[in-house]
Each structure stands twice: as structure tokens, then as C-alpha cells.
XYZ file of C-alpha atoms in Angstrom:
746
model
C -102.000 -61.091 -1.487
C -101.706 -57.473 -2.571
C -99.974 -54.309 -1.334
C -101.406 -50.814 -1.952
C -98.739 -48.470 -3.355
C -98.582 -44.740 -2.639
C -100.126 -43.864 -5.986
C -103.191 -46.017 -5.219
C -102.281 -48.953 -7.443
C -102.230 -52.591 -6.213
C -99.292 -54.959 -6.727
C -98.687 -58.554 -5.598
C -96.863 -58.877 -2.280
C -93.154 -59.651 -2.841
C -91.399 -61.123 0.183
C -87.941 -60.743 -1.347
C -88.188 -56.936 -1.277
C -88.439 -56.991 2.519
C -85.632 -59.504 2.737
C -83.343 -57.353 0.567
C -84.172 -54.094 2.398
C -83.334 -55.561 5.822
C -80.100 -57.072 4.558
C -79.071 -53.657 3.176
C -79.549 -52.246 6.667
C -77.269 -54.989 8.068
C -74.601 -54.173 5.476
C -74.917 -50.461 6.287
C -74.163 -51.181 9.978
C -71.715 -54.102 9.784
C -70.050 -53.363 6.483
C -70.699 -56.926 5.396
C -73.620 -59.360 5.506
C -72.791 -61.814 8.295
C -76.200 -63.500 8.642
C -79.559 -63.509 6.876
C -81.774 -65.311 9.379
C -83.191 -62.099 10.873
C -84.182 -60.778 7.454
C -85.727 -64.109 6.507
C -87.679 -64.405 9.769
C -89.067 -60.865 9.598
C -90.009 -61.236 5.913
C -91.935 -64.408 6.810
C -93.763 -62.668 9.663
C -94.741 -59.793 7.375
C -96.009 -62.321 4.822
C -98.301 -63.793 7.464
C -99.688 -60.351 8.293
C -100.493 -59.678 4.671
C -102.196 -63.069 4.301
C -104.450 -62.346 7.276
C -105.506 -58.939 5.958
C -108.942 -58.905 4.321
C -107.938 -56.040 2.053
C -104.685 -54.879 0.459
C -102.265 -53.542 3.081
C -100.510 -50.245 2.413
C -96.792 -50.094 1.729
C -96.425 -47.710 4.707
C -98.032 -50.326 6.995
C -95.595 -52.950 5.699
C -92.625 -50.680 6.430
C -93.995 -49.819 9.881
C -94.190 -53.540 10.649
C -90.592 -54.061 9.526
C -89.463 -51.266 11.868
C -91.427 -52.813 14.733
C -89.916 -56.288 14.257
C -86.409 -54.869 13.968
C -86.796 -52.777 17.135
C -87.909 -55.918 19.023
C -84.899 -57.855 17.770
C -81.428 -57.716 19.286
C -80.219 -55.465 16.466
C -81.651 -52.057 17.259
C -78.691 -50.487 15.452
C -79.921 -52.160 12.282
C -83.419 -50.876 13.018
C -82.086 -47.329 13.218
C -80.278 -47.789 9.902
C -83.495 -49.013 8.279
C -85.416 -46.036 9.684
C -82.782 -43.598 8.337
C -82.921 -45.291 4.950
C -86.704 -45.087 4.910
C -86.601 -41.417 5.895
C -84.111 -40.551 3.137
C -86.265 -42.331 0.576
C -89.303 -40.389 1.779
C -87.438 -37.062 1.587
C -86.175 -37.879 -1.893
C -89.646 -38.956 -2.978
C -91.285 -35.823 -1.615
C -88.555 -33.646 -3.073
C -88.974 -35.264 -6.446
C -92.743 -34.852 -6.382
C -92.542 -31.208 -5.246
C -89.912 -30.439 -7.851
C -91.869 -32.056 -10.668
C -94.992 -30.152 -9.626
C -93.102 -26.858 -9.515
C -91.346 -27.601 -12.806
C -94.637 -28.407 -14.513
C -96.171 -25.249 -13.061
C -93.428 -23.136 -14.612
C -93.806 -24.831 -17.979
C -97.539 -24.129 -17.909
C -97.174 -20.574 -16.512
C -99.487 -21.514 -13.659
C -97.713 -19.499 -10.982
C -96.373 -16.354 -12.634
C -94.260 -14.387 -10.144
C -92.869 -11.621 -12.393
C -89.462 -12.094 -10.832
C -87.932 -9.958 -13.572
C -90.088 -7.204 -15.031
C -88.241 -7.567 -18.336
C -89.318 -11.212 -18.754
C -92.662 -12.378 -20.113
C -93.297 -15.524 -18.052
C -96.392 -16.355 -20.119
C -94.375 -16.672 -23.343
C -92.888 -19.931 -24.605
C -89.397 -18.564 -23.981
C -90.385 -17.319 -20.546
C -91.875 -20.659 -19.546
C -88.805 -22.540 -20.759
C -86.522 -20.071 -19.028
C -88.376 -20.196 -15.717
C -88.488 -23.993 -15.724
C -84.797 -24.228 -16.546
C -84.031 -21.642 -13.878
C -85.858 -23.747 -11.301
C -83.638 -26.706 -12.104
C -80.339 -24.817 -12.293
C -81.072 -22.943 -9.057
C -81.607 -26.201 -7.222
C -78.482 -27.662 -8.789
C -76.464 -24.655 -7.624
C -77.785 -24.962 -4.066
C -77.211 -28.722 -3.931
C -73.887 -29.026 -5.718
C -72.168 -25.656 -6.277
C -72.329 -23.647 -3.070
C -70.859 -24.482 0.330
C -73.081 -25.614 3.231
C -72.514 -22.207 4.840
C -73.649 -20.358 1.722
C -76.636 -22.658 1.274
C -77.746 -22.174 4.874
C -77.448 -18.388 4.617
C -79.522 -18.351 1.452
C -82.250 -20.650 2.757
C -82.376 -18.952 6.164
C -83.067 -15.549 4.585
C -79.776 -14.166 5.915
C -77.574 -13.737 2.830
C -79.202 -13.979 -0.566
C -77.281 -15.416 -3.527
C -78.400 -13.564 -6.643
C -79.130 -15.347 -9.927
C -78.525 -18.871 -8.694
C -79.431 -20.272 -12.091
C -76.498 -18.428 -13.611
C -74.276 -19.495 -10.717
C -74.661 -23.097 -11.874
C -72.977 -22.400 -15.222
C -70.424 -19.917 -13.875
C -71.662 -16.725 -15.576
C -70.651 -13.293 -14.328
C -73.088 -10.408 -13.867
C -72.594 -7.268 -15.978
C -70.086 -5.306 -18.035
C -69.302 -1.904 -19.497
C -68.473 -2.677 -23.124
C -65.244 -1.124 -24.510
C -66.955 0.123 -27.652
C -64.074 2.276 -28.925
C -61.642 -0.501 -29.995
C -64.448 -2.831 -31.101
C -65.891 -0.257 -33.488
C -62.481 0.861 -34.708
C -61.039 -2.609 -35.287
C -64.066 -4.821 -35.863
C -64.780 -8.038 -33.986
C -65.358 -11.757 -34.406
C -68.576 -13.675 -33.840
C -69.282 -17.372 -33.854
C -70.263 -17.402 -37.527
C -68.307 -14.543 -39.067
C -66.340 -11.371 -38.465
C -67.579 -7.779 -38.497
C -65.668 -4.998 -40.199
C -64.899 -1.681 -38.481
C -67.622 0.964 -38.608
C -67.207 3.556 -41.340
C -70.241 5.741 -40.716
C -72.328 6.950 -37.824
C -75.244 4.852 -39.071
C -73.198 1.648 -39.020
C -71.744 2.591 -35.648
C -75.159 2.811 -33.988
C -76.240 -0.460 -35.581
C -73.156 -2.138 -34.117
C -73.803 -0.567 -30.721
C -77.019 -2.598 -30.572
C -75.424 -5.724 -32.039
C -72.586 -5.685 -29.523
C -75.002 -5.095 -26.652
C -77.027 -8.096 -27.745
C -74.032 -10.388 -28.234
C -72.382 -9.489 -24.937
C -75.670 -9.889 -23.056
C -75.634 -13.564 -23.989
C -72.272 -13.994 -22.238
C -73.585 -12.900 -18.827
C -76.745 -12.533 -16.738
C -76.761 -8.779 -16.092
C -76.710 -5.537 -18.036
C -74.311 -3.896 -20.471
C -73.371 -0.243 -20.717
C -71.548 2.328 -22.833
C -69.542 4.632 -20.579
C -69.141 7.614 -22.964
C -71.175 7.082 -26.106
C -70.897 10.708 -27.243
C -67.086 10.561 -27.337
C -67.200 7.127 -28.976
C -69.294 8.456 -31.865
C -66.994 11.353 -32.856
C -64.868 9.582 -35.525
C -67.928 8.006 -37.149
C -69.801 11.300 -37.411
C -66.698 12.681 -39.122
C -66.543 9.742 -41.519
C -70.169 10.242 -42.489
C -69.633 13.963 -42.917
C -66.719 13.402 -45.303
C -68.766 10.989 -47.431
C -71.561 13.528 -47.686
C -69.068 16.316 -48.391
C -67.610 14.369 -51.318
C -71.121 13.842 -52.674
C -71.795 17.556 -52.225
C -68.698 18.486 -54.201
C -69.723 16.225 -57.074
C -73.500 16.599 -57.167
C -74.022 20.082 -55.720
C -70.885 21.984 -56.705
C -70.100 19.960 -59.847
C -66.457 19.389 -58.857
C -65.110 16.053 -60.018
C -62.963 13.991 -57.674
C -59.805 14.421 -59.764
C -60.181 18.190 -59.608
C -60.352 18.497 -55.797
C -57.567 20.644 -54.323
C -54.726 18.838 -52.584
C -55.453 20.255 -49.118
C -59.106 19.196 -49.162
C -58.219 15.854 -50.719
C -55.870 15.188 -47.798
C -58.626 16.066 -45.312
C -61.048 13.744 -47.089
C -58.547 10.871 -46.953
C -58.031 11.407 -43.217
C -61.626 11.927 -42.106
C -61.236 11.318 -38.382
C -58.551 13.983 -37.951
C -60.645 17.021 -38.841
C -63.664 18.463 -37.117
C -66.841 18.965 -39.104
C -66.574 22.631 -38.088
C -63.065 23.065 -39.482
C -63.179 26.313 -41.458
C -61.436 24.743 -44.460
C -64.524 22.709 -45.375
C -66.809 25.703 -45.741
C -64.131 27.943 -47.222
C -63.434 25.495 -50.015
C -67.082 25.079 -51.021
C -69.941 26.546 -49.051
C -72.683 24.606 -50.841
C -70.998 21.229 -50.360
C -70.388 22.041 -46.703
C -74.016 22.928 -46.002
C -75.190 19.802 -47.811
C -72.769 17.590 -45.873
C -73.712 19.123 -42.543
C -77.443 18.724 -43.182
C -77.043 15.141 -44.359
C -74.818 14.245 -41.399
C -77.360 15.605 -38.933
C -80.094 13.664 -40.713
C -78.042 10.459 -40.731
C -77.162 10.839 -37.038
C -80.797 11.324 -36.094
C -81.837 8.292 -38.126
C -78.987 6.217 -36.682
C -80.018 7.071 -33.125
C -83.653 6.301 -33.902
C -82.552 2.952 -35.316
C -80.621 2.164 -32.140
C -83.634 2.944 -29.959
C -85.825 0.670 -32.053
C -83.230 -2.120 -32.134
C -82.668 -2.107 -28.388
C -86.423 -2.249 -27.779
C -87.024 -5.140 -30.170
C -83.978 -7.451 -29.873
C -85.640 -10.037 -27.647
C -82.578 -12.230 -27.502
C -82.756 -13.683 -24.017
C -85.034 -16.342 -22.612
C -88.510 -15.080 -21.886
C -88.617 -12.567 -24.741
C -86.217 -10.537 -22.627
C -84.541 -7.456 -24.034
C -80.869 -6.946 -23.191
C -80.489 -4.587 -20.232
C -78.655 -1.699 -21.859
C -77.431 1.668 -20.575
C -75.733 4.568 -22.332
C -73.786 7.323 -20.567
C -73.244 10.608 -22.389
C -73.249 14.391 -22.032
C -69.638 15.539 -21.603
C -68.273 15.675 -25.164
C -67.940 19.313 -26.228
C -66.725 18.559 -29.755
C -69.323 19.439 -32.416
C -69.694 15.790 -33.393
C -70.275 14.691 -29.811
C -72.751 17.507 -29.250
C -74.617 16.426 -32.380
C -74.917 12.906 -31.009
C -76.020 14.042 -27.533
C -78.690 16.227 -29.112
C -79.884 13.339 -31.292
C -80.017 10.974 -28.315
C -82.090 13.399 -26.256
C -84.414 14.401 -29.079
C -84.890 10.724 -29.912
C -85.785 10.043 -26.284
C -88.323 12.879 -26.249
C -89.777 11.779 -29.583
C -90.413 8.203 -28.405
C -90.460 4.990 -30.394
C -92.878 3.235 -32.678
C -96.220 4.228 -34.126
C -97.548 5.514 -30.788
C -94.283 7.266 -29.854
C -94.038 5.281 -26.645
C -91.346 5.959 -24.054
C -88.254 3.952 -24.842
C -87.594 1.282 -22.197
C -84.039 0.673 -23.374
C -81.407 1.885 -23.400
C -81.385 3.523 -20.003
C -80.143 7.036 -20.768
C -77.690 8.498 -18.259
C -76.590 12.129 -18.607
C -73.163 12.759 -17.083
C -73.238 16.063 -15.201
C -69.800 17.710 -15.046
C -68.683 21.032 -13.637
C -67.289 23.371 -16.266
C -68.800 21.276 -19.059
C -72.594 21.259 -18.792
C -73.718 21.985 -15.229
C -73.681 25.789 -15.184
C -74.970 28.497 -17.534
C -72.232 29.529 -19.934
C -70.570 26.109 -20.069
C -70.241 24.433 -23.504
C -72.966 21.800 -23.075
C -75.348 23.675 -20.788
C -77.928 23.813 -23.578
C -77.811 20.013 -23.791
C -78.286 19.751 -20.039
C -81.466 21.799 -20.534
C -82.592 19.371 -23.231
C -81.841 16.467 -20.892
C -84.101 17.998 -18.256
C -86.903 18.275 -20.796
C -86.465 14.616 -21.713
C -86.484 13.548 -18.051
C -89.679 15.480 -17.358
C -91.333 13.823 -20.357
C -89.805 10.331 -20.522
C -88.137 9.710 -17.095
C -84.810 9.276 -18.931
C -82.105 10.364 -18.739
C -80.975 9.718 -15.187
C -77.983 11.726 -13.956
C -74.446 10.542 -13.173
C -72.204 12.835 -11.135
C -68.807 12.975 -12.855
C -67.471 15.054 -9.960
C -68.556 12.514 -7.325
C -65.959 12.184 -4.577
C -66.098 8.396 -4.865
C -64.616 8.607 -8.369
C -61.541 10.523 -7.237
C -58.469 9.969 -9.341
C -60.210 9.865 -12.714
C -58.428 11.301 -15.735
C -60.215 14.381 -17.079
C -58.624 13.690 -20.475
C -59.926 10.120 -20.600
C -63.740 9.775 -20.786
C -63.492 6.046 -20.066
C -62.573 6.985 -16.485
C -65.499 9.383 -15.959
C -68.104 8.185 -13.495
C -70.569 6.043 -15.427
C -73.062 3.457 -14.290
C -75.427 0.729 -15.351
C -79.077 1.693 -15.349
C -79.914 -0.399 -12.291
C -77.121 1.388 -10.312
C -74.089 -0.900 -10.649
C -70.765 0.949 -10.706
C -67.072 0.152 -10.707
C -64.750 1.908 -8.294
C -60.966 2.116 -8.188
C -59.418 -1.115 -9.457
C -56.832 -2.469 -7.047
C -55.344 -4.563 -9.856
C -54.067 -1.761 -12.037
C -56.857 -0.244 -14.128
C -57.593 2.626 -11.757
C -60.905 4.352 -12.486
C -61.250 2.825 -15.961
C -64.833 1.716 -16.515
C -64.592 0.076 -19.930
C -64.172 -3.682 -19.868
C -65.141 -3.940 -16.206
C -68.315 -4.902 -14.421
C -69.928 -6.496 -11.416
C -68.717 -10.087 -11.274
C -71.234 -11.323 -8.713
C -73.393 -9.941 -5.883
C -74.812 -11.194 -2.619
C -77.237 -9.334 -0.353
C -77.451 -9.412 3.430
C -81.079 -9.425 4.620
C -80.657 -6.965 7.479
C -84.127 -7.376 9.106
C -83.511 -11.094 9.654
C -80.323 -10.329 11.567
C -82.133 -7.680 13.565
C -84.845 -10.140 14.651
C -82.198 -12.677 15.598
C -80.562 -10.024 17.759
C -83.864 -9.278 19.499
C -84.433 -12.978 20.209
C -80.897 -13.424 21.547
C -81.232 -10.367 23.773
C -84.410 -11.825 25.275
C -82.369 -14.771 26.571
C -80.495 -12.505 28.966
C -81.871 -11.669 32.382
C -83.846 -8.478 32.915
C -81.098 -7.137 35.153
C -78.488 -7.701 32.456
C -80.682 -6.039 29.851
C -81.154 -3.073 32.167
C -77.389 -2.775 32.543
C -76.965 -2.915 28.755
C -79.692 -0.688 27.239
C -78.256 -1.090 23.723
C -77.935 -4.844 23.981
C -80.026 -5.608 20.879
C -78.010 -3.147 18.781
C -74.686 -4.550 19.995
C -75.749 -8.121 19.308
C -76.962 -7.049 15.868
C -73.669 -5.324 15.045
C -71.758 -8.417 16.103
C -73.963 -10.658 13.990
C -73.736 -8.260 11.059
C -69.954 -8.282 11.251
C -70.016 -12.068 11.200
C -72.398 -12.145 8.223
C -70.322 -9.588 6.303
C -67.365 -11.945 6.659
C -69.481 -14.887 5.547
C -70.754 -12.833 2.607
C -67.136 -12.186 1.665
C -66.442 -15.914 1.745
C -69.514 -16.540 -0.410
C -68.342 -13.993 -2.970
C -64.865 -15.499 -3.120
C -66.406 -18.951 -3.440
C -68.443 -17.823 -6.438
C -65.560 -15.840 -7.910
C -63.401 -18.980 -7.865
C -66.214 -20.974 -9.471
C -66.531 -18.389 -12.252
C -62.752 -18.337 -12.727
C -62.792 -22.118 -13.156
C -64.910 -21.861 -16.323
C -63.211 -22.215 -19.709
C -62.804 -19.141 -21.900
C -64.769 -21.042 -24.548
C -67.892 -20.636 -22.409
C -67.835 -16.914 -23.250
C -65.791 -17.042 -26.428
C -67.182 -13.821 -27.893
C -66.241 -11.869 -24.776
C -62.728 -13.256 -24.342
C -61.835 -13.588 -28.016
C -62.591 -9.906 -28.567
C -61.067 -8.684 -25.285
C -64.399 -7.235 -24.204
C -63.548 -7.943 -20.577
C -60.388 -5.949 -19.967
C -57.098 -7.572 -18.976
C -57.509 -11.053 -20.421
C -54.055 -12.569 -20.985
C -55.256 -15.287 -23.355
C -54.588 -18.049 -20.828
C -56.449 -17.620 -17.551
C -59.767 -15.778 -17.384
C -58.928 -14.744 -13.818
C -56.614 -12.185 -15.433
C -59.732 -10.341 -16.634
C -62.214 -11.167 -13.874
C -59.941 -9.746 -11.170
C -60.633 -6.216 -12.444
C -64.361 -6.506 -11.797
C -66.319 -5.911 -8.603
C -67.457 -8.343 -5.924
C -70.583 -6.630 -4.648
C -71.651 -6.951 -1.032
C -75.252 -5.780 -0.932
C -77.903 -5.105 1.666
C -81.676 -4.968 1.986
C -84.104 -3.372 4.423
C -82.117 -0.807 6.395
C -85.256 1.162 7.298
C -87.071 -1.900 8.685
C -83.945 -2.979 10.555
C -83.767 0.339 12.356
C -87.436 0.021 13.260
C -86.804 -3.393 14.816
C -83.768 -2.256 16.789
C -84.639 1.271 17.935
C -88.226 1.948 16.857
C -87.547 4.540 14.147
C -85.866 4.753 10.746
C -83.135 7.017 9.419
C -85.512 9.893 8.741
C -84.922 10.649 12.429
C -81.581 11.668 13.927
C -81.368 8.629 16.181
C -82.010 6.324 13.238
C -79.462 8.070 11.038
C -76.818 7.704 13.734
C -77.239 3.926 13.767
C -77.580 3.801 9.969
C -74.178 5.449 9.597
C -72.668 3.003 12.042
C -74.034 0.103 10.007
C -72.847 1.519 6.684
C -69.438 2.363 8.107
C -68.992 -1.277 9.073
C -69.864 -2.377 5.512
C -67.420 0.129 4.040
C -64.614 -0.661 6.483
C -64.820 -4.395 5.979
C -64.962 -4.136 2.180
C -61.870 -1.914 2.222
C -60.073 -4.489 4.370
C -61.133 -7.376 2.132
C -59.999 -5.448 -0.938
C -56.490 -5.066 0.441
C -56.286 -8.560 1.877
C -57.492 -10.492 -1.171
C -56.539 -8.015 -3.925
C -60.077 -8.191 -5.256
C -62.460 -5.277 -5.721
C -64.949 -5.780 -2.901
C -67.496 -2.980 -2.785
C -70.591 -1.946 -0.846
C -73.652 -2.395 -3.037
C -77.033 -0.804 -2.407
C -78.978 -3.704 -3.924
C -81.797 -3.007 -6.434
C -83.732 -6.021 -5.041
C -86.420 -6.114 -7.725
C -87.649 -9.575 -6.779
C -85.824 -9.961 -3.483
C -87.741 -7.141 -1.789
C -90.839 -9.351 -2.104
C -89.470 -12.875 -1.642
C -87.358 -11.907 1.385
C -90.414 -10.295 2.978
C -92.527 -13.405 2.406
C -89.890 -15.561 4.129
C -89.568 -13.047 6.941
C -93.320 -13.039 7.537
C -93.360 -16.835 7.767
C -90.587 -16.715 10.349
C -91.684 -13.741 12.445
C -95.237 -12.862 11.456
C -96.601 -9.390 10.829
C -94.783 -6.673 12.777
C -96.022 -3.062 12.512
C -93.718 -0.811 10.435
C -91.554 -3.840 9.653
C -93.452 -6.670 7.951
C -96.953 -5.272 7.513
C -96.372 -4.728 3.795
C -95.526 -6.894 0.799
C -91.970 -5.616 0.428
C -88.811 -4.544 2.200
C -87.408 -1.094 1.458
C -84.542 -1.307 -1.024
C -81.088 -1.026 0.546
C -80.737 2.258 2.450
C -83.582 4.175 0.796
C -86.029 6.327 2.684
C -89.308 4.349 2.849
C -91.478 5.275 -0.119
C -94.430 6.220 2.082
C -92.569 8.946 4.014
C -93.970 12.419 3.373
C -91.192 14.934 2.700
C -89.828 17.345 0.128
C -87.471 16.105 -2.591
C -84.684 18.161 -1.025
C -85.243 16.479 2.338
C -85.021 13.035 0.736
C -81.774 14.007 -0.967
C -80.430 15.402 2.322
C -81.127 12.098 4.082
C -79.850 9.670 1.458
C -76.793 11.784 0.591
C -75.497 11.066 4.088
C -75.263 7.370 3.171
C -74.431 7.165 -0.549
C -70.747 7.829 0.101
C -70.411 4.485 1.860
C -71.139 2.659 -1.402
C -68.555 2.046 -4.100
C -70.289 -0.731 -6.066
C -73.437 1.193 -6.949
C -76.354 3.137 -5.522
C -79.168 5.383 -6.726
C -81.241 8.158 -5.210
C -84.538 9.122 -6.794
C -87.437 11.392 -5.982
C -91.110 11.202 -6.922
C -92.598 14.223 -8.720
C -95.930 14.877 -10.386
C -96.441 15.559 -14.077
C -96.400 19.305 -13.460
C -92.599 19.225 -13.570
C -92.891 19.431 -17.374
C -93.810 23.076 -16.921
C -91.134 23.767 -14.333
C -87.808 22.757 -15.830
C -86.066 25.422 -13.756
C -87.250 23.604 -10.638
C -86.065 20.274 -12.045
C -82.655 21.783 -12.810
C -82.425 23.081 -9.261
C -83.250 19.616 -7.968
C -80.696 17.789 -10.126
C -77.976 20.268 -9.260
C -78.883 20.040 -5.586
C -78.337 16.268 -5.745
C -75.031 16.721 -7.558
C -73.861 19.331 -5.041
C -74.809 16.960 -2.214
C -72.366 14.453 -3.734
C -75.083 12.021 -4.849
C -73.357 9.766 -7.426
C -76.443 8.672 -9.356
C -79.771 10.479 -9.382
C -83.123 9.813 -11.026
C -86.539 11.420 -11.122
C -89.801 9.492 -11.167
C -92.715 11.192 -12.887
C -95.978 9.535 -14.004
C -95.585 8.134 -17.483
C -98.939 6.832 -18.662
C -99.545 6.189 -22.351
C -102.830 5.768 -24.179
C -102.540 2.640 -26.308
C -105.046 4.006 -28.807
C -103.724 7.471 -29.655
C -100.277 7.525 -27.986
C -100.925 10.488 -25.669
C -98.394 10.400 -22.800
C -98.845 12.135 -19.458
C -100.450 11.409 -16.110
C -103.716 9.692 -17.052
C -106.518 8.645 -14.731
C -109.127 6.175 -15.954
C -109.335 7.332 -19.559
C -107.292 9.286 -22.069
C -108.179 13.012 -22.042
C -107.438 13.212 -25.772
C -109.410 10.302 -27.247
C -111.266 8.756 -24.310
C -109.387 5.484 -24.637
C -109.347 3.244 -21.584
C -106.395 1.011 -22.487
C -103.606 2.768 -20.588
C -100.023 1.582 -20.128
C -98.597 2.813 -16.825
C -94.819 2.914 -17.102
C -92.824 3.102 -13.866
C -89.252 2.673 -12.689
C -88.606 -0.764 -11.189
C -85.002 -0.383 -9.924
C -83.044 2.063 -12.026
C -84.496 0.835 -15.296
C -87.961 1.375 -16.676
C -90.244 -1.476 -17.612
C -93.721 -2.081 -19.011
C -97.023 -1.562 -17.231
C -96.234 -2.023 -13.542
C -99.657 -3.567 -12.881
C -98.773 -6.570 -15.031
C -94.938 -6.599 -15.187
C -94.053 -6.088 -11.505
C -94.247 -8.694 -8.749
C -96.750 -8.148 -5.918
C -94.212 -6.471 -3.688
C -93.077 -4.013 -6.336
C -96.665 -3.295 -7.319
C -97.530 -2.334 -3.770
C -94.333 -0.330 -3.382
C -95.139 1.595 -6.566
C -98.652 2.366 -5.376
C -97.359 3.554 -1.989
C -94.795 5.978 -3.431
C -95.690 9.466 -2.220
C -94.988 12.557 -4.291
C -92.114 14.591 -2.882
C -93.326 18.181 -2.850
């Protein structure tokens, strides 16, 4: 007698297995095994069935027979217990099989999704990372999050970002406090690093610190005022070169140096490189020192660009997401660094002079400093525009943005600065004010607005026609009520994750806490530092939501009216949560690199293809104007500027231009200033950036390079706020389609 197992193999029939399974059902119902006759009788009957069968009977047929005998017995409650047990085993078996298949697929790179354009899923590291992520995501859903949070995530209502990192309790991103780390040195797992004593060493450590901190978190790192940070190290380098100039150019031995100059040399950070005493004492040494300092600064910046584009330190050959903010330092040393950063960006990296992917350059536009002709750094603003037209970077941060009110003009660490993707930190309710250094986004969630809109439509349909006639805005009112409910649930989900992160030991991010990289750590409880960060409440698909509810998006007056009502609710609730919980809740206009695609796929399965809503491969990011809308760049700025003020945790506005902007920098300046004057906090320009991989020519290229005829072309595009590699291979399907549908704003 044989039984056919599910995998097709045959095994001898074992009566005791049936006997034991039925008795377990009795114990499940009664709590104790009172009698065994029923189990014995049924097992015997099943044995007879198997004996009569001419061929091996399947295990499913055996279990069906057990259910049938139990249902015919007096113990139907035991039958139900057996059925539940069988169902659970089937679910577990199917889950296990599906998981193993998916896990194996990730290890073999059989289903590459390009969830993160900065990860190579074909690489060994990428395959390991994706497989591990699959496991940790499932662990987080099954064991870390609440049933409410799990349901919201699975139902495409509120998305939990970076679930794999949730499982280990990592936070998202951070603005690194470079100033004290460079001045005092820092500890690593294996050794300690001395303070920087030259601009060259400083820029090397900028990259090292970015790499080390990136391993403590799952998001990006930023420098909030790199030009100001560099000032003392430019001065230190200058003094070293000046001493060499005195000895080797002027022939003055160290013991013969005048007292006043000797004092200046011994206190290098106190004196500007343009202090008249340097040149007055020895003109030749001064010119030598100045030339050598400029050369060293340029080389140091070039080294940083190369380091940050080659330090593949994360799983999947992933580069650390790095951003640098600069542009406001009017000291000669700071201006030298800004100029080097911009010229290095324009020059490009490597043999082919390719556009640098990292760091994301962000030029801080500031009234009275660089925005207008005649201001100290206006010439550097002009250089920034040239770099943007050529290399897409820098983007532009608005130091005078109304949302950064209360910053200290004498403290660059409080100037508005952002991560490249758009993340920002607003006013800290726990005492740090507008300080950016040492703060970041702790964790984000994103409300999938179109799902809520469709739920509202379905609920409205349940009311009578008369009632709907009496309430013409019924769908909108139901949506607003549901949105309010989901905003509160999103708040609970953020607090839930915040508490989970706070429960981790400091040893899990020893480098960060040991070196006080996250501000406010008291040495005992990591909550003391985490409380200064932001809990980001994001959103996706405003344009599609408006289409569902009222048949137009916010490019029309009616749509904008409802859009403002929606955003006002987000802002109001976050302000209330901030006061109630003393945590920095903020409205976040989510980048949604992968989510724009995955949320759409789920939506289409639930609701099908709806014109102007789900007839594409992606949802529109946050509150952006749909990429296919024809309009001028000024019109796009006018529309989005009406909504950016509702966000405190990060947003970006960008416009699409053609390559002709290289020859119209005056027009680009007008555009950037228009965005700044419209109180846009963070602004970027997209221009075609195609590079020939044979000769390095960079411009808008069709099928072949106009310089050498090469056909291997890399097409660089912006994915969220960052740049990435060729969008045709690095982006997911949704982002690829979105990129191809972007219209030029003329």
C-alpha cells in the first residue's frame, strides 16, 4: 500500500499518522485526549480504502477522507479543528514554496526590478542584498509591525518604506556634522583618525565619513555648508605652502622669519589667505603659496568626486547617497572651494569626463550673497548655472525660503540645506531650532492617495441616488474623512517604528553614536538623539487622485482648490502631532522611485485600467504636475509653488529643458530666480545628458555620437532628486516610462 506525496514520490501507507493527526484535533478542541476510539476507527477505515485502491492514493485524497469521516461522526467540532489545521499547513506550505522560489529568483537575478537605480541587481552583492531584503521585509511584516500597519501596507493604502531596514531598526538619513569631526578627529571600529590639517586631507575625510555613516543607516548623507567647513583647512594648506615659499623661493630660513609672520604661521586658521601681511612680507612666497593652494584645492575636490563615485560600500555595488550644499561663504577660502567644486562638476570625472553621479551638488541661493548682480558670490552663481546647464548639478536650495524662518544668518549650519532626493529638516521642537547638522529623516511612510480615492467612490455608490443628488460632493467628503483617518494611522505607524528604532542598542550604530554624529546623544539612551530627527508623512499620486474625485488635476483651478484642501489637512495634522507627541512630524512629498511603479501595479490589479488614472506604468510623484502636461517652465513653477509651502520634511520642483539652455544662461538664471522668488524651497533643472562611451562627448545625442559616430550612448537622467546611470537599464519600468513621457517645458 502506497500514498502519493505532493512532490510525486511514493511512500508506504502509515496508519499511525492518521491516528496522531485526529488525536491532535481532539486535544485542540477538548484540551486533553479523553478517548482514542474515533481516531482508531477512522484510521482503520482509511486503511481499507487504500488497500482497495489499484494505484497509489494521493495524500490529498487521504485527508479528504479523514474530513469526511469526521464530519459524519458526532464530533463535528473536531472535524472543524482538523480542517483548520489542514488549511494552516497548506498556507504554510504554499508560503514556504513561494518564498523559496522568490528567494532563489533573487539569488539568480532572474527577476530584476531595478527597485533602486543605484543598485546593480545583477552583481553578486546585488543578488545577495536583494535576497536578504526579501527575507527581512517578510520578517518585518510578520513580526515587527502591528496588524494595522501590515494591513495598510498590503492593501496599498500606507506604504512602509525600506521594510528590510525596519527589521534591524535602522533610521533613514542624516546631515553629517563635518565641522567637529574634521577639527577633532573621530574613532572607527579598527582605529582612530586624526584631525585634518590640509584641504587635501579634509576632502579625503569628507568621502570617508560619508561612506562610514552610510553603513549606519539606509538613506543618504549630506554636508549642509561644505564651503564654510573647508575654510580652516584651506588656510592650513596655504600656510604650509607659504613656509615652503619662504624657504625655497625667497631663501628665508625658518629661524630668520619675522615674529609677526611667525605668529601668523603658528595660528593658521586665524588669518585669511588674503591678509595683506602675507604679501607685504614676501611677495614671491605669497604668490607661490596662493598658486599651490588653488592647485591643491582643485586636486582635493577632484579626488572627492572620484572617491564618491567609486566607493561601492553598500550591498549591490551601491554608492553612498551623498549630497553637498554650498554657495554662501564669501570668505576667499570658501569662494575658492565653491569655484573648485563647480569647475570640477563641469570638468566631469574619469577618462571620458563623465557627469558625476555623486555627490549631488546643491547651490544655496541667498539674497545679498549670490542671487543678485553686485553681491559677493554672484560670479559663482553664474558658474553654478553653467554647471547645471552642462551636468544637471547643482540643484538650488532657497536659503530665504519662508519654511526655514528663524535660521541664524551667522550660523551656516542653520541655513536651508537638503538631501539630494529632497529630504529636509524643519524646526526642531526638541531644542535644536533650525540646525541641520546631526539631524535627518528618521523614518517615512507614504499614503497612496489614489487607493483612498477609489474607496471613496465605491462607498459613495452605496448611497441612494437621491442622497447622492443631495450631496454632490459626496465622494470628496468621504475621501477627506478617509484621508484624515489614514493620516492618523500613518502617525501611529511612524511612532511604532520610531519606538522600534529607539529600542536598538547604541552598539548597533557605534560609529554614529560614539562620534556624536547624530546630534543630542546623551551617552545613555539613543532616543535623546533620535528625537531631533523627522518623522516623515509622505504621499503619492495627488494628480491621479484629483482625476478620480473631480475629473481634473491641479493644473486647473478646480483641481488646485481641492489639492490645497488636501495638503492643508496634511500640514494641520502634522503640526498637531508635533505638539502632542513632541516629535518632529512633517509633510513629505515622497520621491517614490520604486513605489510609483509598484503602487500602480497593485492599483491596477484592484481597480483595472482607468483613463488618466491607471493607464500608465506609474503614479505621479507626490504633488507634482503630471510629466506629460504641456506648459512653460514658469507655469509649472506657478502651479507647484502653491503647494510646496505645505511641506516641511522635503519637496522638490523641477522643470524639463532642452540642451539649448547651455547657450542661454541668462534664461536659466531668470528661471532659477523665478523659482526662488516664488518661495520654492528646492529647485532642479532637467536637461538631456547623453554621453558617448567611446569619445566622452556629452550633450543631447540621438542614435549616434555627432563627434565620432559611436553608438554606445549612456543616457543620464534624474530619478528623484539624484542622478543615476543610463535610465534605460537602471530605472524600473515605471520610471522608464515616466522619463520617456517627460515633456520639455518651453
